[in-house]
XYZ file of C-alpha atoms in Angstrom:
777
model
C -47.331 65.610 69.458
C -44.479 63.068 69.297
C -46.964 60.332 68.472
C -48.395 62.397 65.653
C -44.924 63.001 64.145
C -44.111 59.283 64.385
C -47.355 58.420 62.602
C -46.559 60.930 59.828
C -42.991 59.482 59.395
C -44.455 55.950 59.194
C -46.921 57.073 56.528
C -44.114 58.737 54.539
C -42.032 55.558 54.733
C -44.928 53.431 53.577
C -45.453 55.818 50.685
C -41.855 55.431 49.645
C -42.189 51.713 49.860
C -45.291 51.808 47.727
C -43.557 54.027 45.223
C -40.551 51.711 45.212
C -42.639 48.675 44.493
C -44.708 50.532 42.008
C -41.580 51.637 40.196
C -40.043 48.212 40.517
C -43.106 46.334 39.370
C -43.686 48.981 36.675
C -40.096 48.531 35.475
C -40.492 44.758 35.403
C -43.838 45.082 33.571
C -42.222 47.602 31.208
C -39.335 45.239 30.494
C -41.819 42.382 29.992
C -43.864 44.571 27.741
C -40.784 45.536 25.740
C -39.902 41.860 25.313
C -43.477 41.014 24.386
C -43.659 43.850 21.889
C -40.374 42.762 20.383
C -41.470 39.150 20.195
C -44.739 40.213 18.521
C -42.687 42.101 15.931
C -43.756 45.611 16.904
C -40.131 46.803 16.817
C -39.418 45.167 13.499
C -39.913 41.764 11.939
C -38.887 38.790 14.063
C -38.028 35.338 12.624
C -40.739 32.769 13.049
C -40.313 29.000 13.490
C -39.740 28.308 9.791
C -37.200 31.093 9.412
C -35.277 29.862 12.489
C -35.343 26.392 11.007
C -33.949 27.626 7.698
C -32.138 30.892 8.354
C -31.280 32.757 5.148
C -27.565 32.672 4.507
C -25.736 32.940 1.256
C -23.889 29.724 0.488
C -21.332 29.406 -2.302
C -21.636 26.694 -4.924
C -18.872 24.184 -4.190
C -16.962 22.419 -6.977
C -15.803 18.990 -5.803
C -13.237 16.748 -7.492
C -13.683 13.021 -8.061
C -11.348 12.372 -5.113
C -13.397 14.510 -2.791
C -11.351 17.724 -2.764
C -12.740 21.215 -3.218
C -11.469 22.632 -6.516
C -13.088 26.028 -6.039
C -16.383 27.840 -5.455
C -18.785 30.098 -7.277
C -19.748 33.111 -5.130
C -20.259 36.847 -5.372
C -19.906 38.196 -1.820
C -20.129 35.157 0.490
C -17.521 32.381 0.038
C -19.303 30.157 2.525
C -19.575 26.380 2.642
C -21.082 25.002 5.866
C -19.572 22.183 7.919
C -21.190 19.879 10.494
C -20.237 19.911 14.144
C -18.446 16.615 13.904
C -16.143 18.120 11.279
C -14.840 20.624 13.872
C -11.803 19.576 15.946
C -12.430 19.484 19.649
C -9.788 22.071 20.472
C -11.429 24.576 18.090
C -14.696 24.258 20.006
C -12.838 24.484 23.318
C -11.077 27.653 22.172
C -14.431 29.198 21.334
C -16.016 28.270 24.687
C -13.006 29.428 26.709
C -12.938 32.797 24.949
C -16.533 33.620 24.112
C -18.942 31.747 26.425
C -17.512 29.544 29.174
C -20.989 28.846 30.610
C -22.434 28.008 27.213
C -23.613 24.538 28.298
C -25.199 25.940 31.519
C -27.597 28.536 30.118
C -30.494 28.623 27.662
C -29.352 31.468 25.468
C -28.914 34.264 28.039
C -26.114 34.204 30.594
C -27.793 35.873 33.658
C -24.524 36.027 35.629
C -22.671 37.580 32.744
C -25.457 40.047 32.103
C -25.538 41.106 35.802
C -21.769 41.515 35.783
C -21.903 43.644 32.635
C -24.654 45.874 34.189
C -22.858 46.307 37.492
C -19.502 47.016 35.872
C -21.022 48.944 32.966
C -19.376 46.585 30.551
C -15.962 46.890 32.173
C -15.862 43.277 33.248
C -16.341 41.879 29.746
C -19.298 41.373 27.442
C -22.387 39.399 28.339
C -23.297 38.106 24.872
C -23.560 34.354 24.679
C -22.690 32.360 21.582
C -26.417 32.002 20.951
C -26.864 35.798 21.116
C -23.956 36.395 18.811
C -25.366 33.862 16.372
C -28.703 35.659 16.504
C -26.948 38.950 15.806
C -25.036 37.460 12.822
C -28.090 35.777 11.372
C -30.723 38.449 11.700
C -29.341 41.996 11.870
C -25.564 41.972 11.640
C -23.617 44.970 12.928
C -25.078 46.818 15.966
C -26.644 50.255 15.563
C -24.806 53.347 16.720
C -28.109 54.757 18.093
C -28.402 53.699 21.767
C -32.206 53.251 21.667
C -32.012 51.144 18.513
C -29.104 49.198 19.964
C -31.120 48.392 23.103
C -33.998 47.160 20.994
C -31.554 45.077 18.910
C -30.225 43.618 22.121
C -33.708 42.665 23.219
C -34.274 40.983 19.891
C -30.995 39.110 20.250
C -32.130 37.754 23.669
C -35.464 36.568 22.307
C -33.974 35.041 19.175
C -31.171 33.408 21.231
C -33.726 31.655 23.481
C -35.700 30.513 20.445
C -32.481 29.232 18.810
C -31.753 27.239 21.987
C -35.197 25.644 21.731
C -34.848 24.999 17.990
C -31.286 23.590 17.887
C -28.923 21.539 20.005
C -25.866 23.176 21.570
C -23.626 21.498 18.975
C -25.761 22.769 16.089
C -25.570 26.320 17.482
C -21.763 26.131 17.653
C -21.522 24.797 14.119
C -23.842 27.563 12.859
C -21.784 30.233 14.558
C -18.544 28.966 13.021
C -20.297 28.735 9.642
C -21.830 32.263 9.718
C -18.823 34.339 10.745
C -16.891 36.418 8.201
C -13.165 35.946 8.864
C -12.169 38.467 6.152
C -10.276 37.996 2.897
C -13.222 36.110 1.343
C -13.037 33.679 4.223
C -16.742 33.341 5.059
C -17.254 30.626 7.638
C -14.752 28.305 9.287
C -14.224 26.072 6.269
C -13.188 28.907 3.988
C -11.135 30.460 6.786
C -9.151 27.282 7.477
C -8.538 26.739 3.774
C -7.545 30.350 3.037
C -5.343 30.971 6.094
C -3.842 27.530 6.553
C -4.564 25.570 3.349
C -6.398 22.780 5.122
C -9.814 21.543 6.146
C -11.175 22.510 9.629
C -10.730 18.988 10.946
C -6.995 19.266 10.323
C -6.429 22.485 12.295
C -4.046 22.288 15.210
C -4.444 24.082 18.574
C -2.623 27.298 17.690
C -4.400 27.605 14.353
C -7.732 27.102 16.047
C -6.802 29.751 18.660
C -5.934 32.241 15.947
C -9.230 31.770 14.126
C -11.241 32.008 17.367
C -9.329 35.183 18.228
C -10.561 36.762 15.050
C -14.172 36.553 16.316
C -13.449 39.718 18.287
C -13.087 41.734 15.096
C -11.844 40.175 11.880
C -11.343 43.529 10.261
C -8.962 44.640 12.988
C -7.382 41.240 13.584
C -6.339 40.506 9.979
C -3.332 38.157 9.916
C -2.049 39.050 6.441
C 1.533 40.408 6.510
C 0.541 43.872 5.359
C -2.319 44.148 7.774
C -2.069 43.295 11.511
C -0.208 40.043 12.096
C 1.261 41.282 15.416
C -2.229 42.076 16.761
C -3.528 38.692 15.626
C -0.575 36.986 17.324
C -1.324 38.764 20.613
C -5.014 37.985 20.294
C -4.210 34.302 19.607
C -2.102 34.169 22.750
C -5.031 35.602 24.752
C -7.153 32.734 23.510
C -4.471 30.241 24.476
C -4.431 31.815 27.983
C -8.201 31.424 28.215
C -7.911 27.792 27.199
C -5.440 27.234 30.028
C -7.666 29.159 32.451
C -10.520 26.767 31.819
C -8.281 23.676 31.820
C -8.543 22.838 28.121
C -4.706 22.899 27.876
C -2.053 22.960 30.522
C 0.444 25.761 31.155
C 3.276 23.876 29.424
C 1.317 23.620 26.178
C 0.160 27.230 26.462
C 3.653 28.535 27.001
C 5.141 26.557 24.126
C 2.399 27.597 21.697
C 2.570 31.265 22.673
C 6.218 31.287 21.539
C 5.365 30.150 18.030
C 4.668 32.321 14.936
C 1.313 32.348 13.152
C 2.705 30.117 10.400
C 0.111 31.149 7.839
C -0.273 29.303 4.549
C -2.257 32.026 2.894
C -4.153 30.550 -0.084
C -6.644 33.042 -1.417
C -9.763 31.649 -2.997
C -10.929 33.634 -6.010
C -12.183 32.873 -9.492
C -8.752 33.632 -11.009
C -6.583 31.755 -8.548
C -6.192 28.229 -7.293
C -6.396 24.915 -9.085
C -8.267 24.086 -12.301
C -9.097 27.755 -13.103
C -9.786 27.154 -16.795
C -11.986 24.185 -15.996
C -13.917 26.230 -13.462
C -14.574 28.845 -16.110
C -15.957 26.183 -18.423
C -18.023 24.894 -15.512
C -19.467 28.368 -14.829
C -21.009 28.329 -18.318
C -22.155 24.758 -17.927
C -23.956 25.575 -14.673
C -25.603 28.689 -16.023
C -27.001 26.691 -18.922
C -28.177 23.990 -16.521
C -29.831 26.514 -14.235
C -31.654 28.130 -17.178
C -33.175 24.781 -18.133
C -33.771 23.306 -14.657
C -35.898 25.554 -12.409
C -36.758 24.849 -8.775
C -40.007 23.035 -7.899
C -41.657 26.438 -7.274
C -40.617 27.692 -10.731
C -37.894 30.065 -9.535
C -34.309 29.694 -10.732
C -31.364 28.458 -8.709
C -28.767 31.028 -7.832
C -25.254 29.798 -8.725
C -23.644 32.088 -6.169
C -26.001 31.919 -3.186
C -27.879 28.609 -3.089
C -25.113 26.346 -1.817
C -25.206 23.843 -4.708
C -22.612 21.069 -4.759
C -21.201 20.166 -8.172
C -19.398 16.841 -8.262
C -16.927 16.774 -11.175
C -14.784 14.140 -12.848
C -11.579 16.097 -12.357
C -9.045 14.305 -10.148
C -7.276 16.889 -7.984
C -4.017 14.951 -7.985
C -3.917 14.527 -11.732
C -4.978 18.165 -12.217
C -2.076 19.262 -10.041
C 0.367 17.072 -11.985
C -0.942 18.441 -15.263
C -0.554 22.051 -14.122
C 2.938 21.366 -12.792
C 3.980 19.701 -16.045
C 2.704 22.701 -18.042
C 4.568 25.138 -15.778
C 7.809 23.190 -15.737
C 7.994 22.773 -19.490
C 6.526 26.040 -20.704
C 8.873 28.151 -18.613
C 11.879 26.421 -20.244
C 10.354 26.419 -23.740
C 9.563 30.143 -23.405
C 13.156 30.934 -22.434
C 14.356 29.256 -25.650
C 11.680 30.957 -27.729
C 12.433 34.410 -26.271
C 16.151 34.038 -26.772
C 15.619 33.201 -30.428
C 13.139 36.044 -31.044
C 14.772 39.170 -29.689
C 14.417 42.470 -31.571
C 18.181 42.305 -32.219
C 17.729 38.984 -34.069
C 14.333 39.795 -35.599
C 13.032 43.309 -36.208
C 9.449 42.112 -36.249
C 9.808 39.889 -33.155
C 7.990 37.794 -32.112
C 6.517 37.524 -35.595
C 8.330 35.797 -38.440
C 7.666 36.081 -42.174
C 5.686 39.307 -41.783
C 6.511 42.780 -43.116
C 6.436 45.816 -40.881
C 3.139 46.906 -42.497
C 1.624 43.439 -41.817
C 2.762 43.613 -38.177
C 1.252 47.114 -37.782
C -2.035 45.883 -39.179
C -1.982 42.884 -36.842
C -1.328 45.144 -33.835
C -4.081 47.588 -34.782
C -6.585 44.699 -34.996
C -5.412 43.421 -31.624
C -5.788 46.851 -30.134
C -9.397 47.146 -31.352
C -10.243 43.674 -30.047
C -8.781 44.391 -26.563
C -10.740 44.760 -23.369
C -9.277 48.229 -22.895
C -10.737 49.377 -26.214
C -14.128 47.861 -25.429
C -14.380 49.560 -22.047
C -13.257 52.947 -23.293
C -15.594 52.858 -26.281
C -18.722 51.417 -24.790
C -18.435 52.125 -21.091
C -16.792 55.560 -21.231
C -17.970 56.676 -24.662
C -14.578 57.753 -25.869
C -13.870 58.424 -29.570
C -11.640 56.109 -31.555
C -8.982 58.845 -31.732
C -8.955 59.292 -27.930
C -8.839 55.541 -27.359
C -5.959 55.003 -29.769
C -4.003 57.850 -28.217
C -4.364 56.221 -24.739
C -2.604 53.095 -26.067
C 0.556 55.108 -26.588
C 0.688 56.684 -23.101
C 2.887 54.845 -20.553
C 0.762 53.223 -17.858
C 1.594 51.499 -14.611
C 0.635 47.830 -14.845
C 1.425 44.332 -13.557
C 2.389 41.961 -16.368
C 2.943 38.215 -16.550
C 6.495 36.824 -16.463
C 8.248 33.507 -15.944
C 10.589 33.818 -12.956
C 12.807 30.921 -11.964
C 10.463 28.492 -13.687
C 7.383 29.863 -11.946
C 4.519 32.018 -13.116
C 4.697 35.481 -11.523
C 3.796 39.146 -11.991
C 6.094 42.118 -12.571
C 5.098 45.726 -11.869
C 6.225 47.956 -14.709
C 5.549 51.143 -16.663
C 4.533 50.242 -20.213
C 2.492 51.540 -23.075
C -0.668 49.462 -23.542
C 0.200 48.866 -27.194
C 3.548 47.501 -26.098
C 1.854 45.276 -23.529
C -0.241 43.733 -26.315
C 2.895 42.864 -28.263
C 4.609 41.661 -25.085
C 1.824 39.175 -24.382
C 1.955 37.914 -27.963
C 5.503 36.744 -27.355
C 4.287 34.038 -24.901
C 3.646 30.501 -26.021
C 0.303 29.084 -24.861
C -0.882 25.576 -24.230
C -3.941 23.380 -23.882
C -4.079 19.964 -22.237
C -6.817 17.491 -21.366
C -6.720 14.008 -19.934
C -9.626 11.553 -19.989
C -10.564 8.011 -19.058
C -11.607 6.449 -22.406
C -13.989 3.908 -20.870
C -16.063 6.252 -18.722
C -15.440 9.541 -20.580
C -14.497 11.148 -17.274
C -12.163 14.115 -17.817
C -9.411 13.871 -15.211
C -7.371 17.005 -15.938
C -8.005 20.232 -17.858
C -5.342 22.928 -18.339
C -6.488 25.666 -20.698
C -3.405 27.886 -20.599
C -0.258 28.922 -18.800
C -1.855 31.378 -16.355
C -5.523 32.156 -16.062
C -5.082 35.590 -14.517
C -3.291 36.900 -17.614
C -4.347 34.454 -20.382
C -8.046 33.707 -19.975
C -8.777 32.191 -23.400
C -9.267 28.493 -22.874
C -7.242 26.359 -25.317
C -8.912 23.050 -24.335
C -12.443 23.579 -25.651
C -12.704 27.195 -26.715
C -9.616 27.534 -28.873
C -9.052 25.554 -32.066
C -5.826 25.117 -34.014
C -4.484 23.116 -36.927
C -3.771 19.570 -35.743
C -1.055 18.592 -38.184
C -0.044 14.945 -38.301
C -2.226 14.032 -35.339
C -5.029 13.839 -37.918
C -3.280 11.082 -39.900
C -4.477 8.183 -37.607
C -8.044 8.982 -38.654
C -7.075 8.384 -42.327
C -5.335 5.170 -41.318
C -8.328 4.069 -39.245
C -10.688 4.687 -42.186
C -8.413 2.593 -44.453
C -8.280 -0.240 -41.897
C -12.046 -0.091 -41.476
C -12.895 0.041 -45.156
C -10.119 -1.940 -46.757
C -9.044 -4.198 -43.908
C -5.434 -3.077 -44.198
C -2.792 -4.513 -41.858
C -0.075 -2.422 -40.197
C 2.315 -4.698 -42.084
C 0.949 -3.882 -45.586
C 3.547 -2.134 -47.669
C 3.330 0.950 -49.871
C 5.906 2.747 -52.011
C 7.420 5.858 -50.494
C 7.558 7.748 -53.740
C 6.146 11.116 -54.927
C 2.351 10.890 -55.266
C -0.371 13.207 -56.504
C -4.172 13.226 -56.355
C -5.053 14.819 -59.641
C -7.023 17.981 -60.263
C -10.807 17.444 -60.208
C -10.698 14.310 -58.033
C -12.387 14.696 -54.661
C -13.072 18.361 -55.452
C -9.416 19.246 -55.957
C -9.056 22.601 -57.695
C -5.555 21.565 -58.750
C -3.202 18.634 -58.385
C -2.415 17.864 -54.781
C 1.122 16.555 -54.415
C 2.273 16.536 -50.746
C 6.016 16.291 -50.212
C 7.942 14.458 -47.540
C 10.120 16.327 -45.134
C 13.298 17.395 -46.894
C 11.983 16.076 -50.168
C 13.357 12.610 -49.390
C 11.746 9.378 -50.657
C 12.620 5.815 -51.340
C 11.819 2.151 -50.757
C 8.753 0.411 -49.544
C 7.282 1.082 -46.096
C 4.802 -0.770 -43.967
C 1.877 1.288 -42.753
C 3.231 0.984 -39.204
C 6.583 2.427 -40.250
C 4.926 5.103 -42.368
C 2.793 6.367 -39.464
C 5.692 6.074 -36.992
C 7.695 8.391 -39.250
C 4.712 10.416 -40.395
C 5.366 9.872 -44.106
C 3.163 12.263 -46.078
C 3.119 10.435 -49.403
C 1.752 7.228 -47.917
C -0.938 9.117 -45.997
C -1.859 10.698 -49.327
C -2.080 7.296 -50.976
C -4.474 6.089 -48.242
C -6.551 9.236 -48.633
C -6.782 8.523 -52.375
C -8.046 5.003 -51.688
C -10.730 5.896 -49.117
C -11.602 9.453 -50.104
C -12.120 12.566 -47.902
C -15.855 12.044 -47.235
C -15.540 8.659 -45.441
C -12.711 10.151 -43.337
C -14.900 13.116 -42.342
C -17.817 10.787 -41.589
C -15.553 8.785 -39.304
C -14.262 11.757 -37.340
C -17.750 13.180 -36.956
C -18.819 9.884 -35.373
C -15.726 10.196 -33.161
C -17.120 13.395 -31.656
C -15.415 16.077 -33.789
C -17.981 18.801 -34.395
C -15.844 21.397 -36.146
C -16.279 21.992 -39.851
C -13.822 20.037 -41.999
C -13.711 20.626 -45.750
C -14.068 17.462 -47.892
C -10.718 17.819 -49.672
C -7.737 15.447 -49.672
C -5.385 17.915 -47.894
C -7.219 17.344 -44.628
C -5.168 14.110 -44.404
C -2.189 16.168 -43.263
C -4.129 17.986 -40.517
C -5.088 21.308 -42.104
C -8.347 21.448 -40.048
C -8.652 23.562 -36.956
C -9.772 21.402 -34.037
C -9.789 21.670 -30.252
C -7.876 19.588 -27.744
C -11.230 18.562 -26.328
C -12.344 17.131 -29.674
C -9.059 15.383 -30.326
C -8.911 13.659 -26.946
C -12.503 12.473 -27.278
C -11.785 11.071 -30.751
C -8.522 9.292 -29.801
C -10.179 7.838 -26.744
C -12.439 5.824 -29.011
C -9.424 3.878 -30.247
C -8.469 2.966 -26.663
C -12.117 2.074 -25.907
C -12.407 -0.661 -28.554
C -13.998 1.622 -31.138
C -16.738 2.964 -28.859
C -17.010 6.729 -28.633
C -17.847 8.014 -25.182
C -18.677 11.695 -24.939
C -16.359 13.487 -22.471
C -17.999 13.949 -19.039
C -17.080 16.783 -16.666
C -19.986 16.774 -14.165
C -21.421 13.613 -12.581
C -23.863 14.992 -9.994
C -25.422 18.240 -8.837
C -26.942 18.492 -5.354
C -28.748 21.257 -3.482
C -27.560 22.437 -0.086
C -29.606 19.714 1.636
C -28.009 16.916 -0.384
C -31.000 16.344 -2.706
C -29.786 15.133 -6.073
C -30.805 17.543 -8.821
C -28.817 16.103 -11.746
C -26.969 12.925 -12.631
C -25.154 12.480 -15.879
C -26.139 9.839 -18.360
C -23.306 8.385 -20.439
C -23.517 9.112 -24.171
C -21.859 6.379 -26.209
C -21.978 5.009 -29.690
C -20.169 2.301 -31.664
C -17.988 3.777 -34.321
C -15.340 1.173 -35.216
C -15.197 -2.523 -34.749
C -13.069 -3.710 -31.839
C -10.580 -5.227 -34.265
C -10.223 -2.057 -36.343
C -9.745 0.059 -33.253
C -7.110 -2.302 -31.932
C -5.200 -2.250 -35.210
C -5.228 1.550 -35.100
C -3.822 1.407 -31.553
C -1.039 -0.908 -32.757
C -0.224 1.568 -35.504
C 0.015 4.315 -32.901
C 2.225 2.182 -30.607
C 4.750 2.188 -33.438
C 5.147 5.956 -33.062
C 6.377 5.522 -29.492
C 8.356 2.360 -30.165
C 10.436 3.693 -33.018
C 9.086 6.981 -34.333
C 8.725 10.590 -33.258
C 7.564 9.644 -29.759
C 10.410 7.199 -29.055
C 12.122 9.575 -26.621
C 9.440 8.619 -24.099
C 11.166 5.233 -23.824
C 14.799 6.234 -23.997
C 16.966 6.376 -20.941
C 20.249 7.471 -22.473
C 21.768 10.871 -22.134
C 20.119 13.548 -24.259
C 22.230 15.191 -26.958
C 21.704 17.910 -29.489
C 21.379 21.705 -29.281
C 17.843 21.640 -27.970
C 18.096 19.265 -24.991
C 17.326 22.168 -22.633
C 13.701 22.105 -23.729
C 13.106 18.354 -23.483
C 11.905 18.945 -19.944
C 11.986 15.906 -17.665
C 14.080 13.649 -19.932
C 14.695 10.788 -19.563
C 11.124 9.686 -19.040
C 11.941 5.968 -19.002
C 8.330 4.861 -19.688
C 8.529 1.182 -20.574
C 4.814 0.286 -20.473
C 2.717 0.068 -23.711
C 1.958 3.553 -25.030
C 0.191 4.634 -28.206
C 0.642 8.148 -29.462
C 1.155 10.632 -32.248
C 3.063 13.892 -32.625
C 1.893 16.719 -34.834
C 3.542 19.805 -36.252
C 1.913 22.338 -38.539
C 3.341 24.520 -41.281
C 6.033 26.919 -40.117
C 6.062 25.253 -36.699
C 3.059 27.320 -35.572
C 1.535 24.429 -33.622
C 3.001 21.465 -31.799
C 0.822 18.519 -30.673
C 1.175 15.259 -28.879
C -1.633 12.753 -28.389
C -0.753 9.905 -26.026
C -2.708 7.039 -24.516
C -2.479 4.013 -22.272
C -5.471 1.628 -21.809
C -7.305 3.823 -19.217
C -6.016 7.322 -19.895
C -5.886 9.447 -23.048
C -4.153 12.827 -22.886
C -3.761 15.515 -25.579
C -1.377 18.520 -25.506
C -1.149 21.511 -27.847
C 1.472 24.266 -27.715
C 1.680 27.410 -29.845
C 1.481 31.174 -29.788
C -1.682 33.252 -30.034
C -0.767 34.274 -33.607
C 0.468 31.705 -36.090
C 3.109 34.185 -37.268
C 4.797 33.854 -33.834
C 6.702 30.563 -33.952
C 10.137 28.922 -33.699
C 12.359 29.582 -36.683
C 13.600 25.983 -36.806
C 11.816 22.687 -36.781
C 14.321 21.415 -34.220
C 12.578 23.423 -31.552
C 9.191 23.852 -33.211
C 8.144 20.189 -33.665
C 5.443 18.600 -31.599
C 8.015 16.177 -30.070
C 9.770 19.224 -28.562
C 6.949 21.603 -27.809
C 4.155 19.281 -26.594
C 5.510 15.767 -25.858
C 7.569 16.813 -22.776
C 4.342 17.958 -20.998
C 2.779 14.559 -21.613
C 5.936 12.798 -20.409
C 6.150 14.876 -17.206
C 2.487 14.397 -16.481
C 2.595 10.626 -16.938
C 5.745 10.265 -14.823
C 3.996 12.062 -11.949
C 0.895 9.931 -12.351
C 2.887 6.714 -12.266
C 4.869 7.877 -9.268
C 1.622 8.396 -7.344
C 0.668 4.948 -6.205
C -2.749 6.151 -5.127
C -3.692 6.505 -8.800
C -4.573 3.555 -10.941
C -3.057 4.551 -14.279
C -2.579 1.467 -16.363
C 0.815 -0.018 -17.297
C -0.847 -3.025 -18.976
C -1.101 -3.942 -22.639
C -4.061 -2.806 -24.692
C -6.571 -5.677 -24.749
C -6.358 -7.919 -27.842
C -9.690 -8.720 -29.508
C -10.823 -12.326 -29.222
C -11.078 -12.904 -32.981
C -8.171 -10.875 -34.432
C -7.992 -11.576 -38.144
C -5.671 -8.734 -39.146
C -1.937 -9.341 -38.825
C -0.337 -6.819 -36.465
C 3.076 -8.565 -36.072
C 5.374 -6.946 -38.616
C 8.578 -8.487 -37.267
C 8.854 -10.763 -40.316
C 8.616 -7.890 -42.780
C 11.949 -7.549 -44.580
C 14.186 -4.749 -43.434
C 14.492 -3.560 -47.020
C 10.856 -2.519 -46.901
C 11.637 0.348 -44.556
C 14.672 1.734 -46.357
C 14.681 5.410 -47.071
C 14.326 8.366 -44.886
C 11.288 9.376 -42.990
C 9.099 12.016 -44.373
C 6.701 14.097 -42.313
C 6.905 17.632 -41.464
C 9.713 17.219 -39.037
C 8.007 15.082 -36.433
C 10.555 12.409 -37.279
C 13.394 14.529 -35.786
C 14.487 13.114 -32.500
C 17.586 12.909 -30.322
């Protein structure tokens, strides 16, 4: 009986063993089947070899300066620009390994020990995901599902993809991809954007504590957001955990860890958006340029490039250093100029401020037109379908808004309660500016400042906006006379009243320009006449050459705007852009050869394949001798005319010295230039050039009726020239730049006399005569 019971027990035990092995082997087979089904794509599409080789990620288009700096990016959702592994500092990689996957170099995508630990401790001992698995997750399905079955299947896919990634890429490439794919928040997609946005530097320049902070954000960048109004304390604690991990795995010693854990985050938060950063107006121009290029240059398969997702690299001519100096010069001067303008145009001093010479009815009409042209009107009418009566009523209801203001010489925003109609008038009180700088030989545009603040004033006054150019047009008349009649700067003309009669050159009536203040007298050389911007002598030259040849000349010099063929254009009545004026003046510095301004040199795809290279567009316009003579005439403006303050070093005097920002400039090198001031001081210009850099500056209000009351403040030498002076001082102080201090090159066979030192002093008697460009301190 006992033997029978023992046999029965043995059989039961063997049955359990069989069941155990059956269950075990069944489970193994089931797991294998799950993995096989997943790899075959039965649980959803799996990436094949080609997809793994080129995983789909959205890459921003990067805008690169001529000196290799990133000016900005074009993107919609993903501000991502990838970096190579060798661009990552070693301590950044070590921080990642210590925190996320210490055995990264010992496994092939799945950490068996970590997985076993996670199973035994039910996740309590830390996660088991390797860097390769996390990369697989980021690349192919993103956030994990809340459904446990779906999450298990996702995890299986991660394991399969991770092992495939390990076969496809080196360990270094996987690390680089992981850093590039992660979203660090605040438009910081990938390590390059994150290091630039949070610390204002490239990844290779990150120090240990900065690297630790960014690696700490891998845990959850939404939770661990370092911005002051978010969770800086949590980020600090998380960073210190990373530093402790780095010490644990001997990447740093305890002394370094302890010292770094005592430090603050030391953020240098520099948001990257389309309305912030450097060269914002230029980037807006470039957006249009790129969209036109994309329209006309499809991919080999016929599809179109995506400006925001395809990772294009656009190499521009802008020099980041010169761009910064230009923007600083605009900010420094315009804040001071605005203070003077605002103090002179208060409602107490002028009931129609900021407008002069307008009646109340004219101001009301101007404001109604501005209201109907506003973005608010457009949105309410076309997007919301509101009636004109409803829309107009909304302009008179106080609304909370942030408005632009100059504060302590810096552009800033002020939160206020204001009626929208009042905000329109408020913005019309601000003086605007446009500035462009260009290498005359290559045509490369080095700096582009289209306004005082892109966020609030988005109309570009470099290429988009056009204003009367005043006396800066006169050199074209002089150049035409030198070209046609072989005049010398030393040739003399009478400074007496002069008229071009009715009917000549299409005049509807006699044209009799007056000198400033109605003062005349004596004989003047052409050099002296241009230096002091004498209107009567410019009119005499226009009478000798005629309007049509002058227009033909400026068209060849790249000016595309319509110019009427009438004598009055000699004094700058035409509306032209800064872009056109700089391109035209550059031809004088380039020995009479016009070179079309260039902004983009090369476009590459994300793999570095060149898609576009610019081809210089040049044409001969003037002879070398005639161009040089024109330059010598323009040098007289800076030597003794309205631009002479660029050379002076003495103390400034006069009631308006507070707006001659940066004086004394003390520029002793050869400079050619011309100031310009339009009627009623609505526009102030300065065009200045040295042998390898031509720069134009315009200053004025949005409406011509908003201007300085007096010529003392409203002339080009006060409104625009200081920006040029500040910019050039900064360029010369930067020894890494090669801005010329040399003389303009003299033609080999110069037949025209340019040395006027022997001209009798009596020939320049009499007062100067332009619109007030001759005023100076």
